[in-house]
mmCIF file of C-alpha atoms in Angstrom:
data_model
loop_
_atom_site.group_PDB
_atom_site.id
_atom_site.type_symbol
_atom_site.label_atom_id
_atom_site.label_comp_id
_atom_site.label_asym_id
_atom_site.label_seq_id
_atom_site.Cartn_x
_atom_site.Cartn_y
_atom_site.Cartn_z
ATOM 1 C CA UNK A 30 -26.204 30.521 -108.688
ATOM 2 C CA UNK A 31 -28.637 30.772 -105.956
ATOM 3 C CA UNK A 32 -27.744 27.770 -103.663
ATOM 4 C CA UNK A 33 -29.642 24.217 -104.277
ATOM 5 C CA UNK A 34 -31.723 25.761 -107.265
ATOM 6 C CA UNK A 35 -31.513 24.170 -110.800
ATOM 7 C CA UNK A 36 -31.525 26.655 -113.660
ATOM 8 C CA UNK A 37 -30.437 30.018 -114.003
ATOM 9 C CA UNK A 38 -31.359 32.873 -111.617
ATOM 10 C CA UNK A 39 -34.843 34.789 -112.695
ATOM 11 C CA UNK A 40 -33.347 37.261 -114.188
ATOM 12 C CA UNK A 41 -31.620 35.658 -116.793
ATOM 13 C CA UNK A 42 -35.350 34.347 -117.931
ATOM 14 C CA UNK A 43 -37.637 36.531 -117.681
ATOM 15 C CA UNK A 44 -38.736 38.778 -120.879
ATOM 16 C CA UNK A 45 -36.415 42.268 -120.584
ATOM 17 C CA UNK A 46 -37.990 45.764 -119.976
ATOM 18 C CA UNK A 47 -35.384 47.035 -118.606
ATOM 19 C CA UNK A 48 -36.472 50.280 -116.446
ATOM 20 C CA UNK A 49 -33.700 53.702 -116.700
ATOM 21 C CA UNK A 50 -33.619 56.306 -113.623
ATOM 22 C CA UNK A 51 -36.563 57.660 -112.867
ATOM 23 C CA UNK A 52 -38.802 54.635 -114.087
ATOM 24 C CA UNK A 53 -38.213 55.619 -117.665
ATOM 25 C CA UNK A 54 -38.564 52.451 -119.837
ATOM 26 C CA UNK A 55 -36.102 51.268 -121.950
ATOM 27 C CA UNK A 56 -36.660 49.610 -125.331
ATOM 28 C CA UNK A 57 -36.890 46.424 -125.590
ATOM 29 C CA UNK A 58 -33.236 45.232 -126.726
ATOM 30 C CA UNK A 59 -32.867 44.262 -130.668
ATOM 31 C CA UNK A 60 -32.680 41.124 -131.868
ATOM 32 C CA UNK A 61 -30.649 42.264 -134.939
ATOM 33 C CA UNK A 62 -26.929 43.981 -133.815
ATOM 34 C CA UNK A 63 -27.664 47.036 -135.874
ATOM 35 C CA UNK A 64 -25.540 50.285 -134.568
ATOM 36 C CA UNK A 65 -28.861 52.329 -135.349
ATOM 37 C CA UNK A 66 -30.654 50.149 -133.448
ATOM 38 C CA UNK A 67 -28.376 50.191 -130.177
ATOM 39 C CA UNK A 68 -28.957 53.720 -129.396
ATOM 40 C CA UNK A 69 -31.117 54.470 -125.906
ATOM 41 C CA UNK A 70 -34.041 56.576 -126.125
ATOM 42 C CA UNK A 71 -33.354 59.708 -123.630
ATOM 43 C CA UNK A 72 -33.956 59.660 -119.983
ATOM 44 C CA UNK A 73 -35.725 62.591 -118.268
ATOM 45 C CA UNK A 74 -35.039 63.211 -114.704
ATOM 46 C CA UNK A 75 -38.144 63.185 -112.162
ATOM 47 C CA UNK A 76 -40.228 61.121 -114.958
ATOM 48 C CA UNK A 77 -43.238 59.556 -112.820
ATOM 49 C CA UNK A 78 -42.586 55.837 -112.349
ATOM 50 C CA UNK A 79 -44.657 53.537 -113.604
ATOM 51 C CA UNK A 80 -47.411 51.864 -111.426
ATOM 52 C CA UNK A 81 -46.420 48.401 -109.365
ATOM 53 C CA UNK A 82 -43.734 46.855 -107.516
ATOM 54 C CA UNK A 83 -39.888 47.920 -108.929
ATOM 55 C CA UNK A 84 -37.602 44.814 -108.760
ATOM 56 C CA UNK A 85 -33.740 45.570 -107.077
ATOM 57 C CA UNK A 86 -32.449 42.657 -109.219
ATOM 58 C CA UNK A 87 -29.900 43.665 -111.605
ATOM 59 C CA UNK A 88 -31.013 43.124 -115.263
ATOM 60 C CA UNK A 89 -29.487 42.188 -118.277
ATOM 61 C CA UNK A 90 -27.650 45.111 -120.183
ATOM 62 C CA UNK A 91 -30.709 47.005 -121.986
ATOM 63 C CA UNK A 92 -28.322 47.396 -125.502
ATOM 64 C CA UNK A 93 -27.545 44.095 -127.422
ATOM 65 C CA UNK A 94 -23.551 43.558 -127.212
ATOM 66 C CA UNK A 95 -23.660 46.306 -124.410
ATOM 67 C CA UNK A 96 -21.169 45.697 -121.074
ATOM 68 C CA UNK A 97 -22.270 43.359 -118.429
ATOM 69 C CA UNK A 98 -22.884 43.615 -115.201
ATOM 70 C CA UNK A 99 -20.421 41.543 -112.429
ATOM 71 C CA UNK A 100 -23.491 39.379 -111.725
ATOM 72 C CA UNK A 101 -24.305 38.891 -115.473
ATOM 73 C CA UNK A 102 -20.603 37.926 -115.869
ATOM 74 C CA UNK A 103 -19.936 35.551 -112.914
ATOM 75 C CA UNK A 104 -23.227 33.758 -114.674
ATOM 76 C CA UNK A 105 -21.376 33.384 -117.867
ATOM 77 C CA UNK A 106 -18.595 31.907 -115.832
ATOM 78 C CA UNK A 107 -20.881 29.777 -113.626
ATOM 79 C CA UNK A 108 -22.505 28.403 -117.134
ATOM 80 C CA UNK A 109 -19.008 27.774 -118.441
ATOM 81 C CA UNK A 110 -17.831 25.440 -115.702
ATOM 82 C CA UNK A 111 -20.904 23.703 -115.558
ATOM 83 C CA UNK A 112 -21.976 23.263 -119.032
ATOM 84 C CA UNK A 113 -23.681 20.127 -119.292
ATOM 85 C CA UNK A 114 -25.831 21.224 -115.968
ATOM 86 C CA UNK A 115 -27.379 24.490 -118.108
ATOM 87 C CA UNK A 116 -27.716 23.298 -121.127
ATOM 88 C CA UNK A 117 -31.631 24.029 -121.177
ATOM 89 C CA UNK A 118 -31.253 26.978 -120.019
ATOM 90 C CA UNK A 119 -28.054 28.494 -122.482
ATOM 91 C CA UNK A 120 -30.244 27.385 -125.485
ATOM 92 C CA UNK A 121 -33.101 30.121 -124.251
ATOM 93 C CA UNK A 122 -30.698 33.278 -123.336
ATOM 94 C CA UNK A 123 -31.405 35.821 -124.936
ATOM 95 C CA UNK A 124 -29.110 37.132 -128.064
ATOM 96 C CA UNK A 125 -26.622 39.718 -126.664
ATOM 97 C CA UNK A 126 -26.300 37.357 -123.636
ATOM 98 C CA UNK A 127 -25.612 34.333 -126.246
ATOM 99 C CA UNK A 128 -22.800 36.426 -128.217
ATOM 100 C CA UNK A 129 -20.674 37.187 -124.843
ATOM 101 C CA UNK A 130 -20.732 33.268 -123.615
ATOM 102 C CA UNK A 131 -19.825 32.479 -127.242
ATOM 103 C CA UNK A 132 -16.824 35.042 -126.748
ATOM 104 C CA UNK A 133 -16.052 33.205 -123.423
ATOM 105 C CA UNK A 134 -16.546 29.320 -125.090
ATOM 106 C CA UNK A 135 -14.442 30.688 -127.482
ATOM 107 C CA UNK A 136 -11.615 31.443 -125.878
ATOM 108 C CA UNK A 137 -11.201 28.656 -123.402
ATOM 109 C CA UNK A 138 -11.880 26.483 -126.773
ATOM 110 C CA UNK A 139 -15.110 25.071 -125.236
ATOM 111 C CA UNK A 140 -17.233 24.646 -128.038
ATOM 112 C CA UNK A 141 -17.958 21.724 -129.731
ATOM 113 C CA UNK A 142 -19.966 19.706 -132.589
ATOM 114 C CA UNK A 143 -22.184 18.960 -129.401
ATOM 115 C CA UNK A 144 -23.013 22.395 -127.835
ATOM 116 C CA UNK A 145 -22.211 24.694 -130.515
ATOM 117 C CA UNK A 146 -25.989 24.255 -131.351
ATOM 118 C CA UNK A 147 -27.425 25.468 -127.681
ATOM 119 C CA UNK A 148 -25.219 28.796 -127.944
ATOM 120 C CA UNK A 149 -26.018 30.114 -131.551
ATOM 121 C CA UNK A 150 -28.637 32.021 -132.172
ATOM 122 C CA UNK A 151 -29.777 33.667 -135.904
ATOM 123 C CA UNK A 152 -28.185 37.480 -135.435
ATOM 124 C CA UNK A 153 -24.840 35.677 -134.590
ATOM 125 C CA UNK A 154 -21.962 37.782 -136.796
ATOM 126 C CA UNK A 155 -18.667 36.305 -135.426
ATOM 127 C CA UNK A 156 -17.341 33.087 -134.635
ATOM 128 C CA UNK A 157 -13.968 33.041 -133.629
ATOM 129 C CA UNK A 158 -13.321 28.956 -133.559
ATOM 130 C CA UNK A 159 -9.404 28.618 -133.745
ATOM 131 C CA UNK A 160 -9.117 27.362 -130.547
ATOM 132 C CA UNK A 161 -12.228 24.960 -130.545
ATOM 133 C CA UNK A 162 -12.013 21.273 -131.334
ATOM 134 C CA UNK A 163 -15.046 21.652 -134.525
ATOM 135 C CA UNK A 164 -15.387 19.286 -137.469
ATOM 136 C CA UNK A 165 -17.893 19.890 -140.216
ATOM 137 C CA UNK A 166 -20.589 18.818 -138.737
ATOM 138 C CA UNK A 167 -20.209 22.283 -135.997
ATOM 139 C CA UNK A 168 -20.306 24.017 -139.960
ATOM 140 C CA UNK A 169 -23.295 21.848 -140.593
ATOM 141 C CA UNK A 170 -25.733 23.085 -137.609
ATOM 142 C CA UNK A 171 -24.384 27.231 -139.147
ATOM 143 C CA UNK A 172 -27.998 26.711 -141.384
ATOM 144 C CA UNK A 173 -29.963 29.287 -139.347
ATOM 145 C CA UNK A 174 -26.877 32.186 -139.039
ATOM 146 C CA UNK A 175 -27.849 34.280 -142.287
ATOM 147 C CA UNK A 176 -26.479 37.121 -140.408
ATOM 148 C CA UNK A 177 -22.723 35.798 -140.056
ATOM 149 C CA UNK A 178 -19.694 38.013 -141.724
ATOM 150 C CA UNK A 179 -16.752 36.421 -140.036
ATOM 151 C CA UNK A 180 -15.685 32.923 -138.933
ATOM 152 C CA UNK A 181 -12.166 32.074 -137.699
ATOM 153 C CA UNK A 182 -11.034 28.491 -137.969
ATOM 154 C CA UNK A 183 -7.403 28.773 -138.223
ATOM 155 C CA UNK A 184 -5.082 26.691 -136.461
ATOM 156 C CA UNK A 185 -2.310 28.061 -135.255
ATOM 157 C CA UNK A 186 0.409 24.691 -133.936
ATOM 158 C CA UNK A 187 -0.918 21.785 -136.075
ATOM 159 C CA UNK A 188 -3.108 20.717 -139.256
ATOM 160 C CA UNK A 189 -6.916 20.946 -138.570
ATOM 161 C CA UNK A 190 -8.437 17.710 -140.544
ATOM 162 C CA UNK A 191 -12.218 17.832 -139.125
ATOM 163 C CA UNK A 192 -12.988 20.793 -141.766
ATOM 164 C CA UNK A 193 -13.325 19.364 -145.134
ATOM 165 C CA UNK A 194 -14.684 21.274 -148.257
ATOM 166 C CA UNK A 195 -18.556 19.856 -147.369
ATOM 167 C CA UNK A 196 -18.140 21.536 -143.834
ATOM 168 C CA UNK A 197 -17.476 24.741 -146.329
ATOM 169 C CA UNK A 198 -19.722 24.309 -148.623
ATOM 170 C CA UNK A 199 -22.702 24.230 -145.877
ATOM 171 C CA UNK A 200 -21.173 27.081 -144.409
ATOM 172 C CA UNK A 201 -21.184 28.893 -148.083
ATOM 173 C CA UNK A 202 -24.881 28.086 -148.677
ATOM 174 C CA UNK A 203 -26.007 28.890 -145.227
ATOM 175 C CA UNK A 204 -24.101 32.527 -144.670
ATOM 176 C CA UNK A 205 -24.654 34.435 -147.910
ATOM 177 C CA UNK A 206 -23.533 37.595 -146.126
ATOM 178 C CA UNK A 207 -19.726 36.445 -145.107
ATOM 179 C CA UNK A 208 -17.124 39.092 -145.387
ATOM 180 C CA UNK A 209 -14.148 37.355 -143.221
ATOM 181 C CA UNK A 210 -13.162 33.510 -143.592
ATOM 182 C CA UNK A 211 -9.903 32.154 -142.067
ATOM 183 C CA UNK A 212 -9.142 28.501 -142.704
ATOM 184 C CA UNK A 213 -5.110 28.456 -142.459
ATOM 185 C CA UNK A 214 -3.965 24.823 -141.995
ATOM 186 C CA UNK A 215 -7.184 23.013 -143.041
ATOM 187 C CA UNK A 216 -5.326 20.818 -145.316
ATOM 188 C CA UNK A 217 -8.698 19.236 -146.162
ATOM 189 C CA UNK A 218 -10.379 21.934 -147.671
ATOM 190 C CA UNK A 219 -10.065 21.834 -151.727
ATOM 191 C CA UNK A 220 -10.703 23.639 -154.701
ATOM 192 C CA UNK A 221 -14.961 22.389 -154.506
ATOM 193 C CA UNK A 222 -14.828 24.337 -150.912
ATOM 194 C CA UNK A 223 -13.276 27.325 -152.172
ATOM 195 C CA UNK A 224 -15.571 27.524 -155.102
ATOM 196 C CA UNK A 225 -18.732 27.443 -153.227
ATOM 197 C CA UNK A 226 -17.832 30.727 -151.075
ATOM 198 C CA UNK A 227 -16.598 32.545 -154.001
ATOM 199 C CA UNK A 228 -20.188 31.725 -155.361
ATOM 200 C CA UNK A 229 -22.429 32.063 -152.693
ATOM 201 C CA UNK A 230 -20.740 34.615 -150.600
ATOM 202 C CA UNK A 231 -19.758 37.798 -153.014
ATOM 203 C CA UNK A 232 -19.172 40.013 -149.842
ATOM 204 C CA UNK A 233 -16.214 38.093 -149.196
ATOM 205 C CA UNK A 234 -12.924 40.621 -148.060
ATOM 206 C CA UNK A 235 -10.724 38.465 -146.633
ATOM 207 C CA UNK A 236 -9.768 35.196 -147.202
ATOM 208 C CA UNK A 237 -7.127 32.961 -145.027
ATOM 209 C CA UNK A 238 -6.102 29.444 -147.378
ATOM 210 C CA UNK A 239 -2.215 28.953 -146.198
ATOM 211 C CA UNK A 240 -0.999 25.779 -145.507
ATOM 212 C CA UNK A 241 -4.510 24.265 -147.385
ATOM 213 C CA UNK A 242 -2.563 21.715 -149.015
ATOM 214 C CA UNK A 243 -5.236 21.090 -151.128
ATOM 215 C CA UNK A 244 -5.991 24.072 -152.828
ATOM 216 C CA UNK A 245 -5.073 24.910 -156.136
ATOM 217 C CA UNK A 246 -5.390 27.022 -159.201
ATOM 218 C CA UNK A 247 -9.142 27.061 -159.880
ATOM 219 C CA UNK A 248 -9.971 28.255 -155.707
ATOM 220 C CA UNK A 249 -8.027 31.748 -156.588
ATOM 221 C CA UNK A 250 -9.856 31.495 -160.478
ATOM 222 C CA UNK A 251 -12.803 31.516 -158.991
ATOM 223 C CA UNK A 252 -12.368 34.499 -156.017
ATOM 224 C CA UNK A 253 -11.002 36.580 -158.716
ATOM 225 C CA UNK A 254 -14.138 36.218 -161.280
ATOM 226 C CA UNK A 255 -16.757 36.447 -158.242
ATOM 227 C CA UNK A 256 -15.533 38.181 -155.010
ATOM 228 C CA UNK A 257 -14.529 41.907 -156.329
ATOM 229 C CA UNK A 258 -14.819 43.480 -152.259
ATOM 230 C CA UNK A 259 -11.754 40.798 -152.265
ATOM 231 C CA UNK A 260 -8.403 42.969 -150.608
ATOM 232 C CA UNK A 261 -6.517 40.578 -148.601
ATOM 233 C CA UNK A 262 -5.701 37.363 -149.292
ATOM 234 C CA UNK A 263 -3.495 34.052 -147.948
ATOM 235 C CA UNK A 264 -2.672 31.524 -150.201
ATOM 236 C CA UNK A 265 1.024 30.529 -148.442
ATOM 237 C CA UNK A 266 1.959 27.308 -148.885
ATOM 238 C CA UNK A 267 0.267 25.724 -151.399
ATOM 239 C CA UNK A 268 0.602 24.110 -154.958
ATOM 240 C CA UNK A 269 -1.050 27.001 -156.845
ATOM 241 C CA UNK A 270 1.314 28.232 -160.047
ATOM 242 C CA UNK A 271 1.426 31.622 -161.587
ATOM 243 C CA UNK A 272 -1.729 30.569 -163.758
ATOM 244 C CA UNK A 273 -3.615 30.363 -160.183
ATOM 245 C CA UNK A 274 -2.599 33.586 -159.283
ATOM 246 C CA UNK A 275 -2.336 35.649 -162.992
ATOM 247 C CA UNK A 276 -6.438 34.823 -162.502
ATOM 248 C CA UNK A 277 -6.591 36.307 -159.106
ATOM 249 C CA UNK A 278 -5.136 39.475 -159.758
ATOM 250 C CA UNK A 279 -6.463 40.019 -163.517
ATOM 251 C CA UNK A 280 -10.261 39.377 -162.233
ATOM 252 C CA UNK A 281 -13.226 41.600 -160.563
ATOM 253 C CA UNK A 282 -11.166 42.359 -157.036
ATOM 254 C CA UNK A 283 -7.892 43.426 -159.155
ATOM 255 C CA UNK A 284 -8.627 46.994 -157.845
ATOM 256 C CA UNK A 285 -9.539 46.245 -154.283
ATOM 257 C CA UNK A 286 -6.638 44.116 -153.688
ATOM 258 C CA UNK A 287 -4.474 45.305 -151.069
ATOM 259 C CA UNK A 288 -2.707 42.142 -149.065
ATOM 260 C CA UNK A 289 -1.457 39.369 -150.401
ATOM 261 C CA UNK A 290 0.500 36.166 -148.910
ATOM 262 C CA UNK A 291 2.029 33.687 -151.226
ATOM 263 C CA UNK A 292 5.303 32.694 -149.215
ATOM 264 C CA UNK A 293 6.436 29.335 -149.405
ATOM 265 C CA UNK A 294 4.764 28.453 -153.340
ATOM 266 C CA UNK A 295 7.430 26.247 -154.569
ATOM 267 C CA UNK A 296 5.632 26.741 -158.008
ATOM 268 C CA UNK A 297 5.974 30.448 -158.351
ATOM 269 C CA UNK A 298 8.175 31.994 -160.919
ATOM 270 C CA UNK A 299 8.691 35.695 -161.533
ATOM 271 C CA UNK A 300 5.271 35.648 -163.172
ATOM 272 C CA UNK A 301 3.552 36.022 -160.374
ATOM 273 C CA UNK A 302 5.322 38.157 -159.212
ATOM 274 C CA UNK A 303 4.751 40.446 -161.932
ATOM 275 C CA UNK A 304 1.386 40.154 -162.752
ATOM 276 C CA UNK A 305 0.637 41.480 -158.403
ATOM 277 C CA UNK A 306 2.464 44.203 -159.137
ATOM 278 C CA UNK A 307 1.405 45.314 -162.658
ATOM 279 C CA UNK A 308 -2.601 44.619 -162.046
ATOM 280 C CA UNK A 309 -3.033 45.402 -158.095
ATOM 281 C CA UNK A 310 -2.715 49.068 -157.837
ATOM 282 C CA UNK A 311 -3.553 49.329 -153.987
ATOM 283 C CA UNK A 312 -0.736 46.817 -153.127
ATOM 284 C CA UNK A 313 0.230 47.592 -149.694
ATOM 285 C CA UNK A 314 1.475 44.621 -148.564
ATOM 286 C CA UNK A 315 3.338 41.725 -150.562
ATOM 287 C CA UNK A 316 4.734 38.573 -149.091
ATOM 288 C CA UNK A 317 6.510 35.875 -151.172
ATOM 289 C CA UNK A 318 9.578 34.845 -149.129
ATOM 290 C CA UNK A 319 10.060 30.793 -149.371
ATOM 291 C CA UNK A 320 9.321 31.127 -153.400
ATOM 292 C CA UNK A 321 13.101 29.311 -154.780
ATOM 293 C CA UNK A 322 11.850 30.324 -158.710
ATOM 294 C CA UNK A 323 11.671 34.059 -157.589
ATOM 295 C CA UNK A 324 14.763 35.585 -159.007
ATOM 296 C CA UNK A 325 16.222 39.285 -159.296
ATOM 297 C CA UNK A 326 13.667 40.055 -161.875
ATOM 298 C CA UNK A 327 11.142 40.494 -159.191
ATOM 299 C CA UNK A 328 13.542 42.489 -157.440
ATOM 300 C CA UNK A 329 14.188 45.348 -159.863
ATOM 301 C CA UNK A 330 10.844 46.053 -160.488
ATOM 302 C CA UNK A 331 10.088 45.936 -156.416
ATOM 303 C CA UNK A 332 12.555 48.082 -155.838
ATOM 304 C CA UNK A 333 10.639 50.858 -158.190
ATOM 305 C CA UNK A 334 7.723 50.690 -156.022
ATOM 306 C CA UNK A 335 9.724 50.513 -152.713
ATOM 307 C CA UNK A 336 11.178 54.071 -153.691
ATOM 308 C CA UNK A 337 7.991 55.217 -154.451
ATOM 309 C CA UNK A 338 6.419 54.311 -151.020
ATOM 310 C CA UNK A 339 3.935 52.516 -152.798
ATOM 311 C CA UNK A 340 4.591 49.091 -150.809
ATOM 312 C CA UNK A 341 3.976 49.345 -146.532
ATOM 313 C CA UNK A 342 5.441 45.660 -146.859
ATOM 314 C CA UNK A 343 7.547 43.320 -148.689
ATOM 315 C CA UNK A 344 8.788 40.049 -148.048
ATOM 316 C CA UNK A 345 11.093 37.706 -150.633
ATOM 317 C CA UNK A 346 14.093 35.563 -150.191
ATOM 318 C CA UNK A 347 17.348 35.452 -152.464
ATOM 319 C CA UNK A 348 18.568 32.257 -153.620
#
């Protein structure tokens, strides 16, 4: 940062027109991160340059998600270490800048229910938050991201108990275009959460519920009658029974399905076993080690579709 000066340099601020060799202009960069719209107009050698003064200042990358330059990225770092200094200025970056300090919050778990406001932005797509200390009310301020497909807010060592099924259901009514949503060990979440994506977000293709203590039969009821892009799903280590799971697999996403984890279901019987493998026809890969009602039944007819390299993956413990 240039020495004594509040704010970000100028060139973080000013609007981008980004000039190419030979004084060709640029387009202005897209607001919305589609691949047609990232592509660079052609540069002609020994174009005239346009009249007026040239600036030497490095700009911001012309293409939205584009690399950075070194300066652009010791900024990011600058803003990172001194968060609470910048905060006027993060909130007015412009989009492609946002999604690469979001990237760098993200992984030194520097978001918060405080900032996460100043760096979103309404093209946002991806929030990986696993390593952030969120509750629902980061899910609350999510209102304005139409545009989001994937959110991560597993926790990988302990239980996370800030995300509750309202922090879901805000994020369900607010991101109708969701395709990824990864909640493992939010023990708070329940079957009301669950039912409110499978509503409100039909895109839905993956979906992370282990260790949600709280979920039960009518969260994979209601992904099977409403989310039929549905292909890989986590229920591990939960109370669902075979009912739960007899409605996943006989509903709309039956065809698509192609993952499934349900290790560690105290409450699964051969049933469930059974009705993955009779209605999923794209089973690749099929974990239910940890299940002690799983007997040799399952294994017979596993065995079948081992030999006919129909399963990539198969997990299940003898007892």
């Amino acid at each position: 940062m240039p020495g004594g000066r509040r704010g970000l340099p100028p060139f973080w601020r000013r609007a981008p027109e980004p000039l190419g060799r030979g004084g060709a202009a640029f387009p202005a960069p897209c607001r919305r991160h589609e691949p047609s719209e990232r592509r660079l107009g052609p540069c002609r050698r020994g174009s005239p340059a346009p009249p007026g003064p040239v600036s030497a200042a490095p700009t911001p990358s012309p293409v939205p998600g584009g690399p950075l330059s070194l300066r652009e990225v010791r900024c990011l770092q600058c803003l990172t270490k001194n968060l609470s200094r910048y905060a006027a200025d993060i909130k007015s970056l412009p989009p492609n800048i946002k999604d690469k300090l979001i990237t760098l919050m993200s992984r030194q778990g520097q978001i918060t229910d405080s900032n996460i406001s100043e760096v979103l932005h309404p093209a946002v797509e991806s929030l990986d938050l696993r390593d952030c200390d969120i509750s629902d009310n980061a899910l609350l301020q999510l209102y304005n991201c139409k545009q989001l497909k994937k959110i991560n807010l597993n926790s990988c060592k302990e239980n996370r108990l800030g995300i509750t099924s309202e922090g879901v259901i805000a994020l369900a009514l607010s991101c109708p275009y969701l395709c990824e949503a990864s909640f493992k060990r939010c023990c708070d979440i329940t079957d009301s959460g669950v039912l409110a994506l499978a509503l409100n977000c039909q895109f839905l293709q993956i979906v992370n519920l282990g260790s949600c203590s709280g979920i039960m039969d009518a969260s994979l009821q209601a992904l099977g009658e409403n989310c039929k892009f549905l292909h890989s799903v986590d229920f591990s280590s939960t109370r669902v029974t075979d009912d739960g799971v007899v409605a996943l697999v006989s509903g709309t996403c039956s065809k698509n399905l192609k993952e499934i984890h349900m290790e560690r279901c105290v409450n699964l019987t051969d049933v469930a076993v059974e009705a993955v493998l009779t209605c999923c026809p794209k089973i690749h890969i099929f974990l239910f080690h940890g299940c002690p009602l799983v007997t040799d039944r399952s294994r017979d007819v596993l065995e079948q579709l081992v030999i006919s390299n129909k399963i990539k993956q198969v997990t299940w413990t003898v007892y």
